[in-house]
Amino acid sequence: SQWGEENLQALSIQEGEDVTMNCSYKTYTTVVHWYRQDSGRGPALIILIRSNEREKRSGRLRATLDTSSQSSSLSITAAQCEDTAVYFCATDASSSFSKLVFGQGTSLSVVP
Amino acid sequence: DTTVKQNPRYKLARVGKPVNLICSQTMNHDTMYWYQKKPNQAPKLLLFYYDKILNREADTFEKFQSSRPNNSFCSLYIGSAGLEYSAMYLCAAGTGDTQYFGPGTRLLVL
């Protein structure tokens, strides 16, 4: 498998807290994608970090990538109830078109 | 804005019967993908079309067929459904390193 041991994790936090989700991967990738999937909907790309970037920010989201340890993280600052979703990381080693390999994901629940 | 639509949203099939799922996209992206997702598991790539060329993953090669009659439409075909095919089927369209997903078709095989 492309990914390390990572069953669907479940996290529950309170509104306003910060949270970090981690992924580790086994093989080469040019980019790590982070997707969120809301109930009843398809995954939606929320942030993408390339192999030449160590950190990427988008609003309250922060992604990191450490190619030496083959790991990536997604942090959400001051989580809101609407951040409740399943979050997936995915690697992509293809050069001419995207070919994603998804990690198992984290089910995040933000409670008031 | 990319819109990926999938029909039907829910599908009930009998064991041994064929199943055909449809996906359409509005932005003329060159690549269209089909993934299978089971509860508490990650989406798993089944196959994809890069332009007119079909690429099927090795471990699902014999289980799924697909056609892409034009750039906007792509189908996923199961010749004889088994219980193990019950899952969410996600279609995506993309270009470069970005994929846009549809809402999925939930298939239940009885």
mmCIF file with all atom_site columns, C-alpha atoms in Angstrom:
data_model
loop_
_atom_site.group_PDB
_atom_site.id
_atom_site.type_symbol
_atom_site.label_atom_id
_atom_site.label_alt_id
_atom_site.label_comp_id
_atom_site.label_asym_id
_atom_site.label_entity_id
_atom_site.label_seq_id
_atom_site.pdbx_PDB_ins_code
_atom_site.Cartn_x
_atom_site.Cartn_y
_atom_site.Cartn_z
_atom_site.occupancy
_atom_site.B_iso_or_equiv
_atom_site.pdbx_formal_charge
_atom_site.auth_seq_id
_atom_site.auth_comp_id
_atom_site.auth_asym_id
_atom_site.auth_atom_id
_atom_site.pdbx_PDB_model_num
ATOM 1   C CA . SER A 1 1   ? 0.000   0.000   0.000   1.00 0.00 ? 1   SER A CA 1
ATOM 2   C CA . GLN A 1 2   ? 1.112   3.551   -0.639  1.00 0.00 ? 2   GLN A CA 1
ATOM 3   C CA . TRP A 1 3   ? 0.158   4.550   2.864   1.00 0.00 ? 3   TRP A CA 1
ATOM 4   C CA . GLY A 1 4   ? 1.336   3.684   6.334   1.00 0.00 ? 4   GLY A CA 1
ATOM 5   C CA . GLU A 1 5   ? -0.926  2.130   8.930   1.00 0.00 ? 5   GLU A CA 1
ATOM 6   C CA . GLU A 1 6   ? -3.883  4.493   8.982   1.00 0.00 ? 6   GLU A CA 1
ATOM 7   C CA . ASN A 1 7   ? -7.409  3.281   9.541   1.00 0.00 ? 7   ASN A CA 1
ATOM 8   C CA . LEU A 1 8   ? -10.205 5.842   9.545   1.00 0.00 ? 8   LEU A CA 1
ATOM 9   C CA . GLN A 1 9   ? -9.516  7.843   12.665  1.00 0.00 ? 9   GLN A CA 1
ATOM 10  C CA . ALA A 1 10  ? -12.188 9.638   14.587  1.00 0.00 ? 10  ALA A CA 1
ATOM 11  C CA . LEU A 1 11  ? -11.534 12.943  16.314  1.00 0.00 ? 11  LEU A CA 1
ATOM 12  C CA . SER A 1 12  ? -13.973 14.987  18.344  1.00 0.00 ? 12  SER A CA 1
ATOM 13  C CA . ILE A 1 13  ? -13.114 18.513  19.439  1.00 0.00 ? 13  ILE A CA 1
ATOM 14  C CA . GLN A 1 14  ? -14.923 21.554  20.732  1.00 0.00 ? 14  GLN A CA 1
ATOM 15  C CA . GLU A 1 15  ? -15.621 24.622  18.681  1.00 0.00 ? 15  GLU A CA 1
ATOM 16  C CA . GLY A 1 16  ? -12.744 27.076  18.838  1.00 0.00 ? 16  GLY A CA 1
ATOM 17  C CA . GLU A 1 17  ? -10.040 24.476  19.365  1.00 0.00 ? 17  GLU A CA 1
ATOM 18  C CA . ASP A 1 18  ? -7.191  23.836  16.978  1.00 0.00 ? 18  ASP A CA 1
ATOM 19  C CA . VAL A 1 19  ? -6.728  20.393  15.454  1.00 0.00 ? 19  VAL A CA 1
ATOM 20  C CA . THR A 1 20  ? -4.017  18.670  13.429  1.00 0.00 ? 20  THR A CA 1
ATOM 21  C CA . MET A 1 21  ? -4.444  15.582  11.266  1.00 0.00 ? 21  MET A CA 1
ATOM 22  C CA . ASN A 1 22  ? -1.427  13.617  10.091  1.00 0.00 ? 22  ASN A CA 1
ATOM 23  C CA . CYS A 1 23  ? -0.631  11.390  7.151   1.00 0.00 ? 23  CYS A CA 1
ATOM 24  C CA . SER A 1 24  ? 2.459   9.417   6.294   1.00 0.00 ? 24  SER A CA 1
ATOM 25  C CA . TYR A 1 25  ? 3.154   7.850   2.934   1.00 0.00 ? 25  TYR A CA 1
ATOM 26  C CA . LYS A 1 26  ? 5.547   5.227   1.657   1.00 0.00 ? 26  LYS A CA 1
ATOM 27  C CA . THR A 1 27  ? 6.463   6.142   -1.911  1.00 0.00 ? 27  THR A CA 1
ATOM 28  C CA . TYR A 1 28  ? 7.460   9.159   -3.949  1.00 0.00 ? 28  TYR A CA 1
ATOM 29  C CA . THR A 1 29  ? 4.919   11.876  -4.540  1.00 0.00 ? 29  THR A CA 1
ATOM 30  C CA . THR A 1 30  ? 5.032   15.212  -6.331  1.00 0.00 ? 30  THR A CA 1
ATOM 31  C CA . VAL A 1 31  ? 2.114   16.660  -4.422  1.00 0.00 ? 31  VAL A CA 1
ATOM 32  C CA . VAL A 1 32  ? -0.134  15.936  -1.444  1.00 0.00 ? 32  VAL A CA 1
ATOM 33  C CA . HIS A 1 33  ? -3.793  16.774  -1.733  1.00 0.00 ? 33  HIS A CA 1
ATOM 34  C CA . TRP A 1 34  ? -6.119  17.277  1.193   1.00 0.00 ? 34  TRP A CA 1
ATOM 35  C CA . TYR A 1 35  ? -9.809  16.661  0.575   1.00 0.00 ? 35  TYR A CA 1
ATOM 36  C CA . ARG A 1 36  ? -12.834 16.984  2.796   1.00 0.00 ? 36  ARG A CA 1
ATOM 37  C CA . GLN A 1 37  ? -15.963 14.951  2.314   1.00 0.00 ? 37  GLN A CA 1
ATOM 38  C CA . ASP A 1 38  ? -19.254 16.033  3.770   1.00 0.00 ? 38  ASP A CA 1
ATOM 39  C CA . SER A 1 39  ? -22.003 13.538  4.355   1.00 0.00 ? 39  SER A CA 1
ATOM 40  C CA . GLY A 1 40  ? -23.791 12.682  1.109   1.00 0.00 ? 40  GLY A CA 1
ATOM 41  C CA . ARG A 1 41  ? -21.332 14.546  -1.088  1.00 0.00 ? 41  ARG A CA 1
ATOM 42  C CA . GLY A 1 42  ? -18.184 13.791  -3.025  1.00 0.00 ? 42  GLY A CA 1
ATOM 43  C CA . PRO A 1 43  ? -14.713 14.790  -1.788  1.00 0.00 ? 43  PRO A CA 1
ATOM 44  C CA . ALA A 1 44  ? -13.771 18.423  -2.321  1.00 0.00 ? 44  ALA A CA 1
ATOM 45  C CA . LEU A 1 45  ? -10.173 19.629  -2.609  1.00 0.00 ? 45  LEU A CA 1
ATOM 46  C CA . ILE A 1 46  ? -9.351  22.063  0.176   1.00 0.00 ? 46  ILE A CA 1
ATOM 47  C CA . ILE A 1 47  ? -5.592  22.466  -0.069  1.00 0.00 ? 47  ILE A CA 1
ATOM 48  C CA . LEU A 1 48  ? -2.770  21.114  -2.189  1.00 0.00 ? 48  LEU A CA 1
ATOM 49  C CA . ILE A 1 49  ? 0.899   21.211  -1.243  1.00 0.00 ? 49  ILE A CA 1
ATOM 50  C CA . ARG A 1 50  ? 3.703   20.430  -3.671  1.00 0.00 ? 50  ARG A CA 1
ATOM 51  C CA . SER A 1 51  ? 6.962   18.656  -2.997  1.00 0.00 ? 51  SER A CA 1
ATOM 52  C CA . ASN A 1 52  ? 8.933   21.932  -3.178  1.00 0.00 ? 52  ASN A CA 1
ATOM 53  C CA . GLU A 1 53  ? 6.750   23.548  -0.497  1.00 0.00 ? 53  GLU A CA 1
ATOM 54  C CA . ARG A 1 54  ? 7.074   22.975  3.228   1.00 0.00 ? 54  ARG A CA 1
ATOM 55  C CA . GLU A 1 55  ? 3.950   24.832  4.239   1.00 0.00 ? 55  GLU A CA 1
ATOM 56  C CA . LYS A 1 56  ? 0.772   26.097  2.587   1.00 0.00 ? 56  LYS A CA 1
ATOM 57  C CA . ARG A 1 57  ? -1.965  28.196  4.101   1.00 0.00 ? 57  ARG A CA 1
ATOM 58  C CA . SER A 1 58  ? -5.526  28.833  3.064   1.00 0.00 ? 58  SER A CA 1
ATOM 59  C CA . GLY A 1 59  ? -7.702  30.740  5.505   1.00 0.00 ? 59  GLY A CA 1
ATOM 60  C CA . ARG A 1 60  ? -7.835  28.716  8.724   1.00 0.00 ? 60  ARG A CA 1
ATOM 61  C CA . LEU A 1 61  ? -6.147  25.746  7.059   1.00 0.00 ? 61  LEU A CA 1
ATOM 62  C CA . ARG A 1 62  ? -2.450  25.017  7.160   1.00 0.00 ? 62  ARG A CA 1
ATOM 63  C CA . ALA A 1 63  ? -0.815  22.090  5.399   1.00 0.00 ? 63  ALA A CA 1
ATOM 64  C CA . THR A 1 64  ? 2.753   20.947  5.871   1.00 0.00 ? 64  THR A CA 1
ATOM 65  C CA . LEU A 1 65  ? 4.847   18.527  3.891   1.00 0.00 ? 65  LEU A CA 1
ATOM 66  C CA . ASP A 1 66  ? 8.060   16.874  4.964   1.00 0.00 ? 66  ASP A CA 1
ATOM 67  C CA . THR A 1 67  ? 9.412   14.873  2.052   1.00 0.00 ? 67  THR A CA 1
ATOM 68  C CA . SER A 1 68  ? 12.345  13.539  4.103   1.00 0.00 ? 68  SER A CA 1
ATOM 69  C CA . SER A 1 69  ? 10.005  11.813  6.557   1.00 0.00 ? 69  SER A CA 1
ATOM 70  C CA . GLN A 1 70  ? 7.283   11.316  3.903   1.00 0.00 ? 70  GLN A CA 1
ATOM 71  C CA . SER A 1 71  ? 4.617   12.894  6.025   1.00 0.00 ? 71  SER A CA 1
ATOM 72  C CA . SER A 1 72  ? 2.038   15.637  5.713   1.00 0.00 ? 72  SER A CA 1
ATOM 73  C CA . SER A 1 73  ? -0.277  17.347  8.146   1.00 0.00 ? 73  SER A CA 1
ATOM 74  C CA . LEU A 1 74  ? -3.407  19.438  7.957   1.00 0.00 ? 74  LEU A CA 1
ATOM 75  C CA . SER A 1 75  ? -4.192  21.883  10.743  1.00 0.00 ? 75  SER A CA 1
ATOM 76  C CA . ILE A 1 76  ? -7.421  23.770  11.300  1.00 0.00 ? 76  ILE A CA 1
ATOM 77  C CA . THR A 1 77  ? -7.287  26.823  13.507  1.00 0.00 ? 77  THR A CA 1
ATOM 78  C CA . ALA A 1 78  ? -10.276 27.730  15.670  1.00 0.00 ? 78  ALA A CA 1
ATOM 79  C CA . ALA A 1 79  ? -12.434 24.919  14.335  1.00 0.00 ? 79  ALA A CA 1
ATOM 80  C CA . GLN A 1 80  ? -16.083 25.611  13.621  1.00 0.00 ? 80  GLN A CA 1
ATOM 81  C CA . CYS A 1 81  ? -19.033 23.229  13.605  1.00 0.00 ? 81  CYS A CA 1
ATOM 82  C CA . GLU A 1 82  ? -19.103 23.458  9.808   1.00 0.00 ? 82  GLU A CA 1
ATOM 83  C CA . ASP A 1 83  ? -15.618 21.918  9.732   1.00 0.00 ? 83  ASP A CA 1
ATOM 84  C CA . THR A 1 84  ? -17.218 18.619  10.703  1.00 0.00 ? 84  THR A CA 1
ATOM 85  C CA . ALA A 1 85  ? -16.381 16.230  7.855   1.00 0.00 ? 85  ALA A CA 1
ATOM 86  C CA . VAL A 1 86  ? -14.107 13.385  6.836   1.00 0.00 ? 86  VAL A CA 1
ATOM 87  C CA . TYR A 1 87  ? -10.672 14.591  5.767   1.00 0.00 ? 87  TYR A CA 1
ATOM 88  C CA . PHE A 1 88  ? -8.520  12.603  3.361   1.00 0.00 ? 88  PHE A CA 1
ATOM 89  C CA . CYS A 1 89  ? -4.959  13.061  2.263   1.00 0.00 ? 89  CYS A CA 1
ATOM 90  C CA . ALA A 1 90  ? -3.931  11.775  -1.148  1.00 0.00 ? 90  ALA A CA 1
ATOM 91  C CA . THR A 1 91  ? -0.617  11.439  -2.927  1.00 0.00 ? 91  THR A CA 1
ATOM 92  C CA . ASP A 1 92  ? -0.078  11.922  -6.622  1.00 0.00 ? 92  ASP A CA 1
ATOM 93  C CA . ALA A 1 93  ? 3.097   10.770  -8.348  1.00 0.00 ? 93  ALA A CA 1
ATOM 94  C CA . SER A 1 94  ? 1.909   11.126  -11.917 1.00 0.00 ? 94  SER A CA 1
ATOM 95  C CA . SER A 1 95  ? 3.385   13.878  -14.036 1.00 0.00 ? 95  SER A CA 1
ATOM 96  C CA . SER A 1 96  ? 1.073   14.206  -17.013 1.00 0.00 ? 96  SER A CA 1
ATOM 97  C CA . PHE A 1 97  ? -2.268  13.778  -15.245 1.00 0.00 ? 97  PHE A CA 1
ATOM 98  C CA . SER A 1 98  ? -3.529  13.350  -11.724 1.00 0.00 ? 98  SER A CA 1
ATOM 99  C CA . LYS A 1 99  ? -3.665  9.832   -10.306 1.00 0.00 ? 99  LYS A CA 1
ATOM 100 C CA . LEU A 1 100 ? -4.546  9.969   -6.636  1.00 0.00 ? 100 LEU A CA 1
ATOM 101 C CA . VAL A 1 101 ? -3.904  7.392   -3.955  1.00 0.00 ? 101 VAL A CA 1
ATOM 102 C CA . PHE A 1 102 ? -5.999  8.217   -0.910  1.00 0.00 ? 102 PHE A CA 1
ATOM 103 C CA . GLY A 1 103 ? -5.110  7.636   2.700   1.00 0.00 ? 103 GLY A CA 1
ATOM 104 C CA . GLN A 1 104 ? -7.739  6.256   5.047   1.00 0.00 ? 104 GLN A CA 1
ATOM 105 C CA . GLY A 1 105 ? -8.981  9.567   6.348   1.00 0.00 ? 105 GLY A CA 1
ATOM 106 C CA . THR A 1 106 ? -9.950  11.243  9.581   1.00 0.00 ? 106 THR A CA 1
ATOM 107 C CA . SER A 1 107 ? -13.534 11.751  10.672  1.00 0.00 ? 107 SER A CA 1
ATOM 108 C CA . LEU A 1 108 ? -13.575 15.100  12.446  1.00 0.00 ? 108 LEU A CA 1
ATOM 109 C CA . SER A 1 109 ? -16.489 16.124  14.620  1.00 0.00 ? 109 SER A CA 1
ATOM 110 C CA . VAL A 1 110 ? -16.601 19.687  15.950  1.00 0.00 ? 110 VAL A CA 1
ATOM 111 C CA . VAL A 1 111 ? -19.132 20.128  18.720  1.00 0.00 ? 111 VAL A CA 1
ATOM 112 C CA . PRO A 1 112 ? -20.457 23.397  20.185  1.00 0.00 ? 112 PRO A CA 1
ATOM 113 C CA . ASP B 2 1   ? -16.827 26.341  -11.955 1.00 0.00 ? 1   ASP B CA 1
ATOM 114 C CA . THR B 2 2   ? -16.656 22.635  -12.581 1.00 0.00 ? 2   THR B CA 1
ATOM 115 C CA . THR B 2 3   ? -19.823 20.629  -12.225 1.00 0.00 ? 3   THR B CA 1
ATOM 116 C CA . VAL B 2 4   ? -19.691 16.864  -12.116 1.00 0.00 ? 4   VAL B CA 1
ATOM 117 C CA . LYS B 2 5   ? -23.034 15.114  -12.089 1.00 0.00 ? 5   LYS B CA 1
ATOM 118 C CA . GLN B 2 6   ? -23.784 11.499  -11.425 1.00 0.00 ? 6   GLN B CA 1
ATOM 119 C CA . ASN B 2 7   ? -26.889 9.489   -12.189 1.00 0.00 ? 7   ASN B CA 1
ATOM 120 C CA . PRO B 2 8   ? -28.575 7.868   -10.506 1.00 0.00 ? 8   PRO B CA 1
ATOM 121 C CA . ARG B 2 9   ? -27.751 8.994   -6.961  1.00 0.00 ? 9   ARG B CA 1
ATOM 122 C CA . TYR B 2 10  ? -29.033 5.690   -5.561  1.00 0.00 ? 10  TYR B CA 1
ATOM 123 C CA . LYS B 2 11  ? -29.151 2.350   -7.325  1.00 0.00 ? 11  LYS B CA 1
ATOM 124 C CA . LEU B 2 12  ? -30.551 -0.961  -6.199  1.00 0.00 ? 12  LEU B CA 1
ATOM 125 C CA . ALA B 2 13  ? -29.367 -3.998  -8.135  1.00 0.00 ? 13  ALA B CA 1
ATOM 126 C CA . ARG B 2 14  ? -29.834 -7.735  -7.924  1.00 0.00 ? 14  ARG B CA 1
ATOM 127 C CA . VAL B 2 15  ? -26.967 -10.169 -7.691  1.00 0.00 ? 15  VAL B CA 1
ATOM 128 C CA . GLY B 2 16  ? -25.955 -11.316 -11.151 1.00 0.00 ? 16  GLY B CA 1
ATOM 129 C CA . LYS B 2 17  ? -27.572 -8.378  -12.955 1.00 0.00 ? 17  LYS B CA 1
ATOM 130 C CA . PRO B 2 18  ? -25.731 -5.652  -14.852 1.00 0.00 ? 18  PRO B CA 1
ATOM 131 C CA . VAL B 2 19  ? -25.311 -2.125  -13.526 1.00 0.00 ? 19  VAL B CA 1
ATOM 132 C CA . ASN B 2 20  ? -24.566 1.023   -15.511 1.00 0.00 ? 20  ASN B CA 1
ATOM 133 C CA . LEU B 2 21  ? -23.649 4.289   -13.798 1.00 0.00 ? 21  LEU B CA 1
ATOM 134 C CA . ILE B 2 22  ? -23.389 7.605   -15.591 1.00 0.00 ? 22  ILE B CA 1
ATOM 135 C CA . CYS B 2 23  ? -21.192 10.644  -15.017 1.00 0.00 ? 23  CYS B CA 1
ATOM 136 C CA . SER B 2 24  ? -21.108 13.962  -16.820 1.00 0.00 ? 24  SER B CA 1
ATOM 137 C CA . GLN B 2 25  ? -18.952 17.068  -16.539 1.00 0.00 ? 25  GLN B CA 1
ATOM 138 C CA . THR B 2 26  ? -19.411 20.583  -17.855 1.00 0.00 ? 26  THR B CA 1
ATOM 139 C CA . MET B 2 27  ? -15.849 21.888  -18.087 1.00 0.00 ? 27  MET B CA 1
ATOM 140 C CA . ASN B 2 28  ? -14.329 19.707  -20.808 1.00 0.00 ? 28  ASN B CA 1
ATOM 141 C CA . HIS B 2 29  ? -11.584 18.340  -18.539 1.00 0.00 ? 29  HIS B CA 1
ATOM 142 C CA . ASP B 2 30  ? -9.414  15.823  -20.322 1.00 0.00 ? 30  ASP B CA 1
ATOM 143 C CA . THR B 2 31  ? -9.478  13.125  -17.648 1.00 0.00 ? 31  THR B CA 1
ATOM 144 C CA . MET B 2 32  ? -12.408 11.365  -15.998 1.00 0.00 ? 32  MET B CA 1
ATOM 145 C CA . TYR B 2 33  ? -12.088 8.926   -13.115 1.00 0.00 ? 33  TYR B CA 1
ATOM 146 C CA . TRP B 2 34  ? -14.143 6.326   -11.287 1.00 0.00 ? 34  TRP B CA 1
ATOM 147 C CA . TYR B 2 35  ? -13.509 5.479   -7.643  1.00 0.00 ? 35  TYR B CA 1
ATOM 148 C CA . GLN B 2 36  ? -15.142 2.991   -5.308  1.00 0.00 ? 36  GLN B CA 1
ATOM 149 C CA . LYS B 2 37  ? -15.625 3.951   -1.702  1.00 0.00 ? 37  LYS B CA 1
ATOM 150 C CA . LYS B 2 38  ? -16.800 1.633   1.050   1.00 0.00 ? 38  LYS B CA 1
ATOM 151 C CA . PRO B 2 39  ? -17.706 2.769   4.582   1.00 0.00 ? 39  PRO B CA 1
ATOM 152 C CA . ASN B 2 40  ? -14.718 3.726   6.715   1.00 0.00 ? 40  ASN B CA 1
ATOM 153 C CA . GLN B 2 41  ? -12.365 3.185   3.793   1.00 0.00 ? 41  GLN B CA 1
ATOM 154 C CA . ALA B 2 42  ? -10.545 5.529   1.466   1.00 0.00 ? 42  ALA B CA 1
ATOM 155 C CA . PRO B 2 43  ? -11.740 6.043   -2.110  1.00 0.00 ? 43  PRO B CA 1
ATOM 156 C CA . LYS B 2 44  ? -10.079 3.487   -4.355  1.00 0.00 ? 44  LYS B CA 1
ATOM 157 C CA . LEU B 2 45  ? -9.310  4.259   -7.981  1.00 0.00 ? 45  LEU B CA 1
ATOM 158 C CA . LEU B 2 46  ? -10.938 1.770   -10.365 1.00 0.00 ? 46  LEU B CA 1
ATOM 159 C CA . LEU B 2 47  ? -10.143 3.258   -13.760 1.00 0.00 ? 47  LEU B CA 1
ATOM 160 C CA . PHE B 2 48  ? -9.774  6.511   -15.635 1.00 0.00 ? 48  PHE B CA 1
ATOM 161 C CA . TYR B 2 49  ? -9.968  7.925   -19.133 1.00 0.00 ? 49  TYR B CA 1
ATOM 162 C CA . TYR B 2 50  ? -7.216  10.256  -20.247 1.00 0.00 ? 50  TYR B CA 1
ATOM 163 C CA . ASP B 2 51  ? -8.841  11.734  -23.322 1.00 0.00 ? 51  ASP B CA 1
ATOM 164 C CA . LYS B 2 52  ? -9.996  8.611   -25.194 1.00 0.00 ? 52  LYS B CA 1
ATOM 165 C CA . ILE B 2 53  ? -7.585  6.186   -23.558 1.00 0.00 ? 53  ILE B CA 1
ATOM 166 C CA . LEU B 2 54  ? -8.939  3.915   -20.851 1.00 0.00 ? 54  LEU B CA 1
ATOM 167 C CA . ASN B 2 55  ? -6.640  2.920   -17.995 1.00 0.00 ? 55  ASN B CA 1
ATOM 168 C CA . ARG B 2 56  ? -7.854  0.277   -15.563 1.00 0.00 ? 56  ARG B CA 1
ATOM 169 C CA . GLU B 2 57  ? -6.197  -0.566  -12.273 1.00 0.00 ? 57  GLU B CA 1
ATOM 170 C CA . ALA B 2 58  ? -4.648  -4.031  -12.202 1.00 0.00 ? 58  ALA B CA 1
ATOM 171 C CA . ASP B 2 59  ? -6.681  -5.422  -9.326  1.00 0.00 ? 59  ASP B CA 1
ATOM 172 C CA . THR B 2 60  ? -10.037 -4.309  -10.766 1.00 0.00 ? 60  THR B CA 1
ATOM 173 C CA . PHE B 2 61  ? -9.257  -4.910  -14.406 1.00 0.00 ? 61  PHE B CA 1
ATOM 174 C CA . GLU B 2 62  ? -11.761 -7.671  -14.962 1.00 0.00 ? 62  GLU B CA 1
ATOM 175 C CA . LYS B 2 63  ? -14.560 -6.371  -12.771 1.00 0.00 ? 63  LYS B CA 1
ATOM 176 C CA . PHE B 2 64  ? -15.404 -3.028  -14.338 1.00 0.00 ? 64  PHE B CA 1
ATOM 177 C CA . GLN B 2 65  ? -15.854 -1.667  -17.831 1.00 0.00 ? 65  GLN B CA 1
ATOM 178 C CA . SER B 2 66  ? -16.197 1.915   -18.936 1.00 0.00 ? 66  SER B CA 1
ATOM 179 C CA . SER B 2 67  ? -16.971 3.987   -21.980 1.00 0.00 ? 67  SER B CA 1
ATOM 180 C CA . ARG B 2 68  ? -16.522 7.641   -22.834 1.00 0.00 ? 68  ARG B CA 1
ATOM 181 C CA . PRO B 2 69  ? -18.589 8.460   -25.934 1.00 0.00 ? 69  PRO B CA 1
ATOM 182 C CA . ASN B 2 70  ? -17.574 12.119  -25.772 1.00 0.00 ? 70  ASN B CA 1
ATOM 183 C CA . ASN B 2 71  ? -15.506 14.355  -23.517 1.00 0.00 ? 71  ASN B CA 1
ATOM 184 C CA . SER B 2 72  ? -18.413 15.176  -21.242 1.00 0.00 ? 72  SER B CA 1
ATOM 185 C CA . PHE B 2 73  ? -19.747 11.715  -20.423 1.00 0.00 ? 73  PHE B CA 1
ATOM 186 C CA . CYS B 2 74  ? -18.287 8.611   -18.859 1.00 0.00 ? 74  CYS B CA 1
ATOM 187 C CA . SER B 2 75  ? -20.014 5.436   -17.730 1.00 0.00 ? 75  SER B CA 1
ATOM 188 C CA . LEU B 2 76  ? -19.079 2.651   -15.345 1.00 0.00 ? 76  LEU B CA 1
ATOM 189 C CA . TYR B 2 77  ? -20.424 -0.779  -16.181 1.00 0.00 ? 77  TYR B CA 1
ATOM 190 C CA . ILE B 2 78  ? -20.627 -3.870  -14.021 1.00 0.00 ? 78  ILE B CA 1
ATOM 191 C CA . GLY B 2 79  ? -21.532 -6.930  -16.066 1.00 0.00 ? 79  GLY B CA 1
ATOM 192 C CA . SER B 2 80  ? -22.726 -9.106  -13.197 1.00 0.00 ? 80  SER B CA 1
ATOM 193 C CA . ALA B 2 81  ? -23.102 -7.466  -9.826  1.00 0.00 ? 81  ALA B CA 1
ATOM 194 C CA . GLY B 2 82  ? -22.057 -9.293  -6.688  1.00 0.00 ? 82  GLY B CA 1
ATOM 195 C CA . LEU B 2 83  ? -22.717 -8.395  -3.071  1.00 0.00 ? 83  LEU B CA 1
ATOM 196 C CA . GLU B 2 84  ? -19.163 -7.066  -2.797  1.00 0.00 ? 84  GLU B CA 1
ATOM 197 C CA . TYR B 2 85  ? -19.973 -4.339  -5.300  1.00 0.00 ? 85  TYR B CA 1
ATOM 198 C CA . SER B 2 86  ? -22.177 -2.534  -2.784  1.00 0.00 ? 86  SER B CA 1
ATOM 199 C CA . ALA B 2 87  ? -20.413 0.784   -2.275  1.00 0.00 ? 87  ALA B CA 1
ATOM 200 C CA . MET B 2 88  ? -20.400 4.468   -3.142  1.00 0.00 ? 88  MET B CA 1
ATOM 201 C CA . TYR B 2 89  ? -19.100 5.086   -6.671  1.00 0.00 ? 89  TYR B CA 1
ATOM 202 C CA . LEU B 2 90  ? -17.458 8.454   -7.157  1.00 0.00 ? 90  LEU B CA 1
ATOM 203 C CA . CYS B 2 91  ? -16.786 10.042  -10.502 1.00 0.00 ? 91  CYS B CA 1
ATOM 204 C CA . ALA B 2 92  ? -14.227 12.808  -10.897 1.00 0.00 ? 92  ALA B CA 1
ATOM 205 C CA . ALA B 2 93  ? -13.090 15.020  -13.739 1.00 0.00 ? 93  ALA B CA 1
ATOM 206 C CA . GLY B 2 94  ? -9.821  16.852  -13.871 1.00 0.00 ? 94  GLY B CA 1
ATOM 207 C CA . THR B 2 95  ? -6.943  18.369  -15.702 1.00 0.00 ? 95  THR B CA 1
ATOM 208 C CA . GLY B 2 96  ? -3.372  18.682  -14.518 1.00 0.00 ? 96  GLY B CA 1
ATOM 209 C CA . ASP B 2 97  ? -3.133  17.814  -10.841 1.00 0.00 ? 97  ASP B CA 1
ATOM 210 C CA . THR B 2 98  ? -6.662  18.735  -9.754  1.00 0.00 ? 98  THR B CA 1
ATOM 211 C CA . GLN B 2 99  ? -9.719  16.501  -9.650  1.00 0.00 ? 99  GLN B CA 1
ATOM 212 C CA . TYR B 2 100 ? -13.315 17.574  -9.091  1.00 0.00 ? 100 TYR B CA 1
ATOM 213 C CA . PHE B 2 101 ? -15.657 14.998  -7.677  1.00 0.00 ? 101 PHE B CA 1
ATOM 214 C CA . GLY B 2 102 ? -19.326 14.373  -8.242  1.00 0.00 ? 102 GLY B CA 1
ATOM 215 C CA . PRO B 2 103 ? -21.730 13.572  -5.407  1.00 0.00 ? 103 PRO B CA 1
ATOM 216 C CA . GLY B 2 104 ? -21.483 9.831   -5.950  1.00 0.00 ? 104 GLY B CA 1
ATOM 217 C CA . THR B 2 105 ? -23.880 6.992   -6.684  1.00 0.00 ? 105 THR B CA 1
ATOM 218 C CA . ARG B 2 106 ? -24.709 4.726   -3.796  1.00 0.00 ? 106 ARG B CA 1
ATOM 219 C CA . LEU B 2 107 ? -25.084 1.178   -5.118  1.00 0.00 ? 107 LEU B CA 1
ATOM 220 C CA . LEU B 2 108 ? -26.720 -1.522  -3.064  1.00 0.00 ? 108 LEU B CA 1
ATOM 221 C CA . VAL B 2 109 ? -26.611 -5.058  -4.407  1.00 0.00 ? 109 VAL B CA 1
ATOM 222 C CA . LEU B 2 110 ? -29.092 -7.536  -2.988  1.00 0.00 ? 110 LEU B CA 1
#
